[in-house]
Amino acid sequence: MTTSYETREHDVLIIGAGGAGLRAAIEALAKGASVGVVCKSLLGKAHTVMAEGGIAAAMANVDAADGWQPHFRDTMRGGKFLNNWRMAQLHAQEAPDRVRELEQWGALFDRTDKGAILQRAFGGHTYKRLCHVGDRTGLEMIRTLQDRGVQLGFDVYMECTVTRLLTDGGRLAGAFGYWRENGRFIVFKAKSVVIATGGIGKAWPVTSNSWEYTGDGMTLAYQAGAELMDMEFVQFHPTGMVWPPGVQGLLVTEAVRGEGGILRNKLGERFMEKYDPQRMELSTRDVVARSIYTEVKEGRGTEHGGAYLDISHKPAEYVKKKLPSMYHQFKELADVDITKGPMEVGPTCHYVMGGIRVEAETAQSTLPGLFAAGEAAAGLHGSNRLGGNSLSDLLVFGRRAGLGAAEHAKRVSYTGVSEAQIAEAEKELLAPFSNPNSESPYAVHRDLQKVMQSLVGIFRTEEDLKKAFAELEQLKTRAAQASVEGSRLFNPGWHLASELKSMLTVSEAVALSALARTESRGAHSRIDYPNYDPVWEKKHNIIVREGVEMKRRESAVEEMPDELKQLAMAD
Amino acid sequence: MSDATLRVFRGVGTVGGQTVDYTVPVAPGMVVLDALHYIQGHLAPDLAVRWNCKAGKCGSCSAEVNGRPRLTCKTRMDDLPKDQPITVMPMKSFPRIKDLVTDVSWNYQVNKKIPAFHPHQNTDWKISQIDVDRVQEFRKCIECFLCQDVCHVIREHDAKAKFGGPRFFVRVAGLELHPLDAGNRVGLLKEELGIGLCNITKCCTEVCPEEIHITDNAIIPLKERVVDQFYDPLTMLFRKIRGQ
């Protein structure tokens, strides 16, 4: 039997209020749908605010030779050809319009001498391509989208967590969740649902991600029967802070390197000369992260186990102007003046290329009526994402998901929500209150992070991954026994107990996919299989639920049309 | 590694509650938010705290540390006196929900009153960097609401019904000074946002973690616009003649 809950109805329900969710909401509203946006935090606090470097869009304001074709080529090459080619094409073609749209809604970007939007260099991008606002581009973007959405009139459910999608036969019926403030339940009836919940970084201890990044959206989709894809590809950003301990993992924007920052080891060697002499510091993130890791492992790391990143050769005023938040971050948190000396940096878990498998044009998952966009979706970035391609991803595919969801909502009617499913969701959510007091969710989380960092990190082996499975099994048992103190009123321990299940699900998906892929490609590096394997270049790992079992399948990479193939291969 | 005592407010709802002392081991470079996380992870798993980025970029973890409104993620333990407990209280100007979490929904209601960016017609979207620089200061705001918390119009006089608060004067300044904006929010500033209630004590400017010159660069120029539009003698005379 169910306890009391409130019910809300929306044509389109969007879970997540970062760049992708808000852009989807705006588009669905523009198409006349009634839209509800659910977010775990307050509006405007989503992880998008942390994006620093910029939005990649081939506007050719600085380098006239740029166009969608070079952007497409860079994206495919950066992803080592595992990308969904159609997504990469749409992304490169549509990103400039999406940026112009932001400007028309009030965003103010840095300018060129001629008054156009200024663009900066970034790793893996052939041309200066990143539209930016100093190093706080994400804040500008989210504030602009947030205000646009408020103006158009969406309903926002702040500090509300969805724990289950409701289905009716093979159809999506809505979602079940709870208010974080008072622990009361809420049921959403919806014709379409868009998942825009971001990534999974909180399964690792050294991460640039906030507490929200627990893989909820991917888990919701997986539990409802949708497919996940490419989960082995987890991006470790090369430059996180390494000291002091409290800030370990905090992001140091790639814009530091974009603006001319140089990496050195403790011997003063510019080590990128060894690993990628052509592109040096502006090589792709997978290469730079592995290079720093290798330098440290071979004994050439800095005092606190990182590399030096130095921008102090640039005029102090320039550094403060172009990298203001980095200047303050290091000054206030690490007592380092980056205009005078180097920063200490090391890899930090940053982004997952894998996620919910979607169709390129509509962003619809394999479950009709369920859509996904942004980091929660897979496909665009292949095995490695280029910096700046995330913000453009949010805009391009957020819009497409909103459009797809609104159109789907026009074609279908509301279907009933199942009381049995709601009762089950309630029971699961409340279990930690009745478990005998044995296991702290915080302790399980800490142990999960240890497992993922040591066994499913930058470099992987069969032995480690198998060990990880055994550990994850034990952690699942412990998570099921997690118990919480206190009441349902704003209780973070209880919230974490629920999020642990999501983190364990995505962690298992990562480990399962990583074990299967017996090659090294992009962000997935196997010490026991250090080379590319042409067979694996043609295959995606797909993760699906069968009963309570997680199963892995393989699926062929879709062939590019010849003209795009030529474009991608051309020098 | 030494220990510190955190004296943290615990309580549910707007009345009652008390501070509770927790002993926390201090690591180098630790911030107050780290200490609160330690308490959650080891001593009081149901301690309610808002936070997100832990990097001073999202403005979620606002509280009053040793009586001063601050972001707990940017408040270093080694900057605080070691010989006395560190008190951590919720923001005083907003209704308490639980522990350090307050109800800040009033801010979102104020925001809804402000008309969005409205571009000039037929613009070519060319903007000079100087014009951008002038406005970007206001757009740095991370909505931590510390300025709202410290503003005496809200804190002492609870004039929320007729006042917008520094955060939203900053937002209006960002729109009014946008080089391509054609809107006019001066009437709104005077009436619904009650900018006249501000008597420029600069408390807001002092607590702003983004170092926005709220009083000098946002509020005073906006007050001048209100005066120009509503109290200029010539304009007033003109209005009288026109019968408006």
Coordinates of C-alpha atoms in Angstrom, one line a residue, chain A residues 228-564:
Chain A
L228 CA 23.6 2.3 -21.5
M229 CA 26.6 2.6 -23.9
D230 CA 30.3 3.1 -23.8
M231 CA 30.4 3.2 -20.0
E232 CA 34.2 2.3 -19.8
F233 CA 35.1 5.8 -21.0
V234 CA 35.6 7.9 -18.0
Q235 CA 37.6 11.1 -18.5
F236 CA 40.3 12.1 -16.0
H237 CA 41.0 15.7 -16.5
P238 CA 44.7 16.2 -16.5
T239 CA 44.7 19.2 -14.2
G240 CA 43.1 19.1 -10.9
M241 CA 44.5 20.6 -7.7
V242 CA 46.6 18.2 -5.7
W243 CA 47.3 20.3 -2.6
P244 CA 46.1 21.1 0.0
P245 CA 44.2 17.9 0.7
G246 CA 40.8 19.6 1.1
V247 CA 40.9 20.8 -2.5
Q248 CA 42.3 17.7 -4.1
G249 CA 40.6 17.2 -7.4
L250 CA 39.3 20.7 -7.7
L251 CA 39.4 21.7 -11.4
V252 CA 42.2 23.8 -12.9
T253 CA 40.7 24.9 -16.2
E254 CA 42.2 23.8 -19.5
A255 CA 42.1 27.5 -20.3
V256 CA 45.4 27.8 -18.4
R257 CA 47.0 25.7 -21.1
G258 CA 44.8 27.4 -23.8
E259 CA 46.3 30.7 -22.7
G260 CA 49.9 29.4 -22.9
G261 CA 50.4 27.5 -19.6
I262 CA 53.4 25.1 -19.6
L263 CA 53.7 21.7 -17.9
R264 CA 56.9 20.7 -16.2
N265 CA 58.1 17.8 -14.0
K266 CA 60.2 18.3 -10.8
L267 CA 63.4 18.3 -12.9
G268 CA 62.1 21.3 -14.8
E269 CA 61.6 19.2 -18.0
R270 CA 58.7 20.1 -20.4
F271 CA 57.7 16.5 -20.5
M272 CA 54.9 16.8 -23.1
E273 CA 57.7 17.0 -25.6
K274 CA 58.1 13.3 -25.1
Y275 CA 54.4 12.3 -25.3
D276 CA 53.0 14.6 -28.0
P277 CA 55.7 16.9 -29.5
Q278 CA 53.3 18.5 -31.9
R279 CA 50.5 19.5 -29.7
M280 CA 52.4 19.6 -26.4
E281 CA 50.2 21.0 -23.6
L282 CA 47.2 21.2 -25.9
S283 CA 47.1 17.5 -26.7
T284 CA 43.8 15.8 -25.9
R285 CA 42.9 15.2 -22.3
D286 CA 43.4 11.5 -22.3
V287 CA 47.0 11.9 -23.5
V288 CA 47.9 14.8 -21.1
A289 CA 46.4 13.0 -18.1
R290 CA 48.3 9.8 -18.8
S291 CA 51.5 11.8 -19.3
I292 CA 51.2 13.5 -15.9
Y293 CA 50.3 10.2 -14.2
T294 CA 53.4 8.5 -15.8
E295 CA 55.8 11.3 -14.8
V296 CA 54.6 11.0 -11.2
K297 CA 54.7 7.2 -11.2
E298 CA 58.3 7.2 -12.5
G299 CA 59.4 9.5 -9.7
R300 CA 59.5 12.8 -11.5
G301 CA 56.4 14.2 -9.8
T302 CA 56.2 17.3 -7.6
E303 CA 56.3 17.3 -3.8
H304 CA 52.6 16.5 -3.5
G305 CA 52.5 14.0 -6.4
G306 CA 51.6 16.1 -9.4
A307 CA 53.2 18.2 -12.2
Y308 CA 53.9 21.9 -12.3
L309 CA 51.6 24.0 -14.5
D310 CA 53.1 27.5 -15.1
I311 CA 51.4 30.6 -16.6
S312 CA 53.6 33.1 -14.7
H313 CA 55.6 34.0 -17.9
K314 CA 52.5 35.9 -19.0
P315 CA 52.0 39.4 -17.7
A316 CA 50.2 39.4 -14.3
E317 CA 47.4 41.6 -15.4
Y318 CA 46.7 39.4 -18.4
V319 CA 46.5 36.3 -16.2
K320 CA 44.2 38.0 -13.8
K321 CA 42.0 39.2 -16.6
K322 CA 41.7 35.9 -18.5
L323 CA 41.8 33.5 -15.6
P324 CA 40.3 35.4 -12.7
S325 CA 38.8 32.5 -10.8
M326 CA 41.9 30.4 -11.1
Y327 CA 43.9 33.4 -9.7
H328 CA 41.6 33.6 -6.7
Q329 CA 41.2 29.8 -6.3
F330 CA 45.0 29.3 -5.9
K331 CA 45.5 32.5 -3.9
E332 CA 42.7 31.7 -1.4
L333 CA 42.9 27.9 -1.1
A334 CA 46.5 27.1 -1.7
D335 CA 48.5 30.3 -0.9
V336 CA 49.9 30.3 -4.4
D337 CA 50.1 33.4 -6.6
I338 CA 49.8 31.9 -10.1
T339 CA 51.1 35.2 -11.7
K340 CA 54.4 34.6 -9.8
G341 CA 54.9 30.8 -9.6
P342 CA 53.6 27.4 -10.9
M343 CA 50.5 25.5 -9.8
E344 CA 50.7 21.8 -8.7
V345 CA 48.3 19.7 -10.7
G346 CA 47.3 16.1 -11.3
P347 CA 44.5 14.1 -12.9
T348 CA 41.0 14.3 -11.5
C349 CA 37.9 12.3 -12.4
H350 CA 35.9 14.8 -14.5
Y351 CA 33.5 13.4 -17.1
V352 CA 31.9 10.2 -18.5
M353 CA 31.7 9.9 -22.2
G354 CA 29.4 6.9 -21.9
G355 CA 25.8 7.1 -20.7
I356 CA 22.2 6.5 -22.0
R357 CA 22.2 5.3 -25.6
V358 CA 20.3 7.8 -27.7
E359 CA 19.2 8.3 -31.2
A360 CA 21.1 11.2 -32.8
E361 CA 18.3 13.4 -34.3
T362 CA 15.8 13.2 -31.4
A363 CA 17.9 12.3 -28.4
Q364 CA 15.4 9.5 -27.6
S365 CA 16.7 6.5 -25.7
T366 CA 15.8 2.9 -26.5
L367 CA 12.8 3.3 -24.3
P368 CA 10.0 5.2 -26.2
G369 CA 9.3 8.5 -24.5
L370 CA 12.5 8.6 -22.6
F371 CA 15.1 11.1 -23.8
A372 CA 18.5 12.0 -22.6
A373 CA 21.0 14.9 -23.2
G374 CA 24.3 16.2 -22.0
E375 CA 26.7 14.1 -19.9
A376 CA 23.9 11.6 -19.1
A377 CA 23.7 10.7 -22.8
A378 CA 26.4 8.7 -24.8
G379 CA 27.6 9.0 -28.3
L380 CA 28.9 12.4 -29.2
H381 CA 32.3 12.2 -27.6
G382 CA 33.2 8.6 -28.4
S383 CA 36.1 7.4 -26.3
N384 CA 37.4 10.9 -25.3
R385 CA 35.8 14.3 -25.1
L386 CA 37.5 17.5 -26.2
G387 CA 37.3 20.4 -23.8
G388 CA 34.6 22.9 -24.8
N389 CA 32.6 20.2 -26.5
S390 CA 30.5 19.7 -23.4
L391 CA 28.9 23.1 -23.2
S392 CA 28.1 22.9 -26.9
D393 CA 26.7 19.4 -26.4
L394 CA 24.4 20.7 -23.7
L395 CA 23.0 23.3 -26.0
V396 CA 22.7 21.3 -29.2
F397 CA 21.3 18.1 -27.8
G398 CA 19.5 19.8 -24.9
R399 CA 17.5 21.6 -27.6
R400 CA 17.0 18.4 -29.6
A401 CA 15.9 16.4 -26.6
G402 CA 13.4 19.2 -25.7
L403 CA 12.1 19.2 -29.2
G404 CA 11.9 15.4 -29.4
A405 CA 10.1 15.2 -26.0
A406 CA 7.6 17.8 -26.9
E407 CA 6.8 16.2 -30.2
H408 CA 6.5 12.8 -28.6
A409 CA 4.1 14.3 -26.0
K410 CA 1.9 15.5 -28.8
R411 CA 1.5 12.0 -30.2
V412 CA 0.7 10.2 -27.0
S413 CA -1.8 10.6 -24.1
Y414 CA -1.1 10.2 -20.4
T415 CA -1.1 6.7 -19.2
G416 CA -1.9 5.4 -15.7
V417 CA 0.8 5.2 -13.0
S418 CA 1.0 1.9 -11.2
E419 CA 0.3 2.0 -7.5
A420 CA 2.3 -1.2 -7.1
Q421 CA 5.4 0.5 -8.6
I422 CA 4.9 3.5 -6.4
A423 CA 4.5 1.3 -3.3
E424 CA 7.7 -0.5 -4.2
A425 CA 9.6 2.8 -4.8
E426 CA 8.4 4.0 -1.3
K427 CA 9.5 0.8 0.4
E428 CA 12.9 1.0 -1.2
L429 CA 13.4 4.6 -0.3
L430 CA 12.3 4.2 3.3
A431 CA 14.3 0.9 4.0
P432 CA 17.3 2.7 5.6
F433 CA 15.0 3.9 8.4
S434 CA 14.1 0.3 9.4
N435 CA 17.5 -1.4 8.8
P436 CA 19.1 -2.4 12.1
N437 CA 21.7 0.2 12.8
S438 CA 24.7 -1.5 11.2
E439 CA 26.1 0.4 8.2
S440 CA 26.9 4.1 7.6
P441 CA 26.1 5.2 4.1
Y442 CA 29.1 7.5 4.4
A443 CA 31.4 4.6 5.1
V444 CA 30.1 2.6 2.2
H445 CA 30.6 5.6 -0.1
R446 CA 34.2 6.1 1.1
D447 CA 35.0 2.5 0.4
L448 CA 33.3 2.6 -3.0
Q449 CA 35.5 5.6 -3.9
K450 CA 38.6 3.7 -2.7
V451 CA 37.7 0.7 -5.0
M452 CA 37.1 2.9 -8.0
Q453 CA 40.2 5.0 -7.6
S454 CA 42.6 2.1 -7.0
L455 CA 41.0 -0.5 -9.4
V456 CA 39.0 1.3 -12.0
G457 CA 41.1 4.5 -12.5
I458 CA 43.2 5.8 -15.3
F459 CA 45.2 2.6 -16.0
R460 CA 43.3 -0.7 -15.8
T461 CA 44.2 -4.4 -15.8
E462 CA 42.1 -7.5 -16.0
E463 CA 43.2 -8.5 -12.5
D464 CA 42.2 -5.2 -11.0
L465 CA 38.9 -5.1 -12.7
K466 CA 38.0 -8.6 -11.5
K467 CA 39.0 -7.6 -8.0
A468 CA 36.7 -4.6 -8.4
F469 CA 33.8 -6.8 -9.2
A470 CA 34.2 -8.8 -6.0
E471 CA 34.5 -5.6 -4.0
L472 CA 31.4 -4.1 -5.7
E473 CA 29.4 -7.1 -4.8
Q474 CA 30.2 -6.7 -1.1
L475 CA 29.5 -3.0 -1.3
K476 CA 26.1 -3.7 -2.8
T477 CA 25.3 -5.9 0.2
R478 CA 26.5 -3.3 2.6
A479 CA 24.6 -0.5 0.8
A480 CA 21.4 -2.5 1.1
Q481 CA 22.0 -2.6 4.8
A482 CA 22.7 1.1 5.1
S483 CA 20.8 2.7 7.9
V484 CA 20.2 6.3 8.8
E485 CA 19.7 8.3 11.9
G486 CA 17.2 11.1 12.4
S487 CA 14.0 11.9 10.5
R488 CA 13.0 12.4 6.9
L489 CA 13.5 16.2 7.2
F490 CA 16.5 17.4 5.1
N491 CA 18.6 14.4 6.0
P492 CA 21.8 14.1 4.0
G493 CA 22.6 10.6 5.3
W494 CA 19.3 9.3 4.0
H495 CA 19.8 11.1 0.7
L496 CA 23.2 9.5 0.3
A497 CA 21.8 6.0 1.1
S498 CA 19.6 6.4 -1.9
E499 CA 22.3 7.8 -4.2
L500 CA 24.7 5.0 -3.2
K501 CA 22.5 2.6 -5.3
S502 CA 23.0 4.8 -8.3
M503 CA 26.7 5.0 -7.8
L504 CA 27.0 1.3 -7.4
T505 CA 25.0 0.6 -10.6
V506 CA 27.1 2.9 -12.8
S507 CA 30.3 1.7 -11.2
E508 CA 29.4 -1.9 -12.1
A509 CA 28.6 -0.8 -15.6
V510 CA 32.0 0.9 -15.9
A511 CA 33.9 -2.1 -14.6
L512 CA 31.9 -4.5 -16.7
S513 CA 32.5 -2.6 -19.9
A514 CA 36.2 -1.9 -19.1
L515 CA 36.9 -5.5 -18.5
A516 CA 35.4 -6.5 -21.9
R517 CA 37.3 -3.9 -23.9
T518 CA 40.6 -5.6 -24.4
E519 CA 42.4 -2.6 -26.0
S520 CA 43.4 1.0 -25.1
R521 CA 41.5 3.7 -26.7
G522 CA 40.8 7.3 -25.7
A523 CA 40.2 7.5 -22.0
H524 CA 40.2 3.7 -21.5
S525 CA 43.8 2.5 -20.9
R526 CA 44.5 -1.2 -20.3
I527 CA 48.1 -1.9 -19.2
D528 CA 47.6 -5.5 -20.4
Y529 CA 46.2 -4.4 -23.8
P530 CA 48.2 -1.2 -24.5
N531 CA 47.3 -0.8 -28.2
Y532 CA 44.4 -0.1 -30.4
D533 CA 42.5 -3.1 -31.6
P534 CA 40.8 -2.6 -35.0
V535 CA 38.1 -5.1 -34.0
W536 CA 37.1 -3.0 -31.0
E537 CA 37.1 0.2 -33.1
K538 CA 33.9 -1.2 -34.6
K539 CA 32.2 -2.1 -31.4
H540 CA 30.3 -0.4 -28.5
N541 CA 29.7 -2.0 -25.2
I542 CA 26.0 -1.9 -24.3
I543 CA 24.7 -2.4 -20.8
V544 CA 21.1 -3.7 -20.1
R545 CA 19.2 -5.0 -17.2
E546 CA 17.8 -8.5 -17.3
G547 CA 15.8 -9.1 -14.2
V548 CA 18.2 -8.1 -11.4
E549 CA 21.2 -9.0 -13.5
M550 CA 23.4 -6.5 -15.3
K551 CA 24.2 -7.8 -18.8
R552 CA 26.7 -6.6 -21.4
R553 CA 26.2 -6.9 -25.1
E554 CA 28.1 -5.6 -28.1
S555 CA 26.8 -3.4 -30.9
A556 CA 28.4 -2.4 -34.1
V557 CA 29.6 1.2 -34.5
E558 CA 27.5 2.8 -37.2
E559 CA 29.4 3.3 -40.5
M560 CA 30.1 6.9 -41.6
P561 CA 29.0 7.9 -45.1
D562 CA 32.0 8.1 -47.5
E563 CA 32.1 11.9 -47.7
L564 CA 32.3 12.2 -43.9

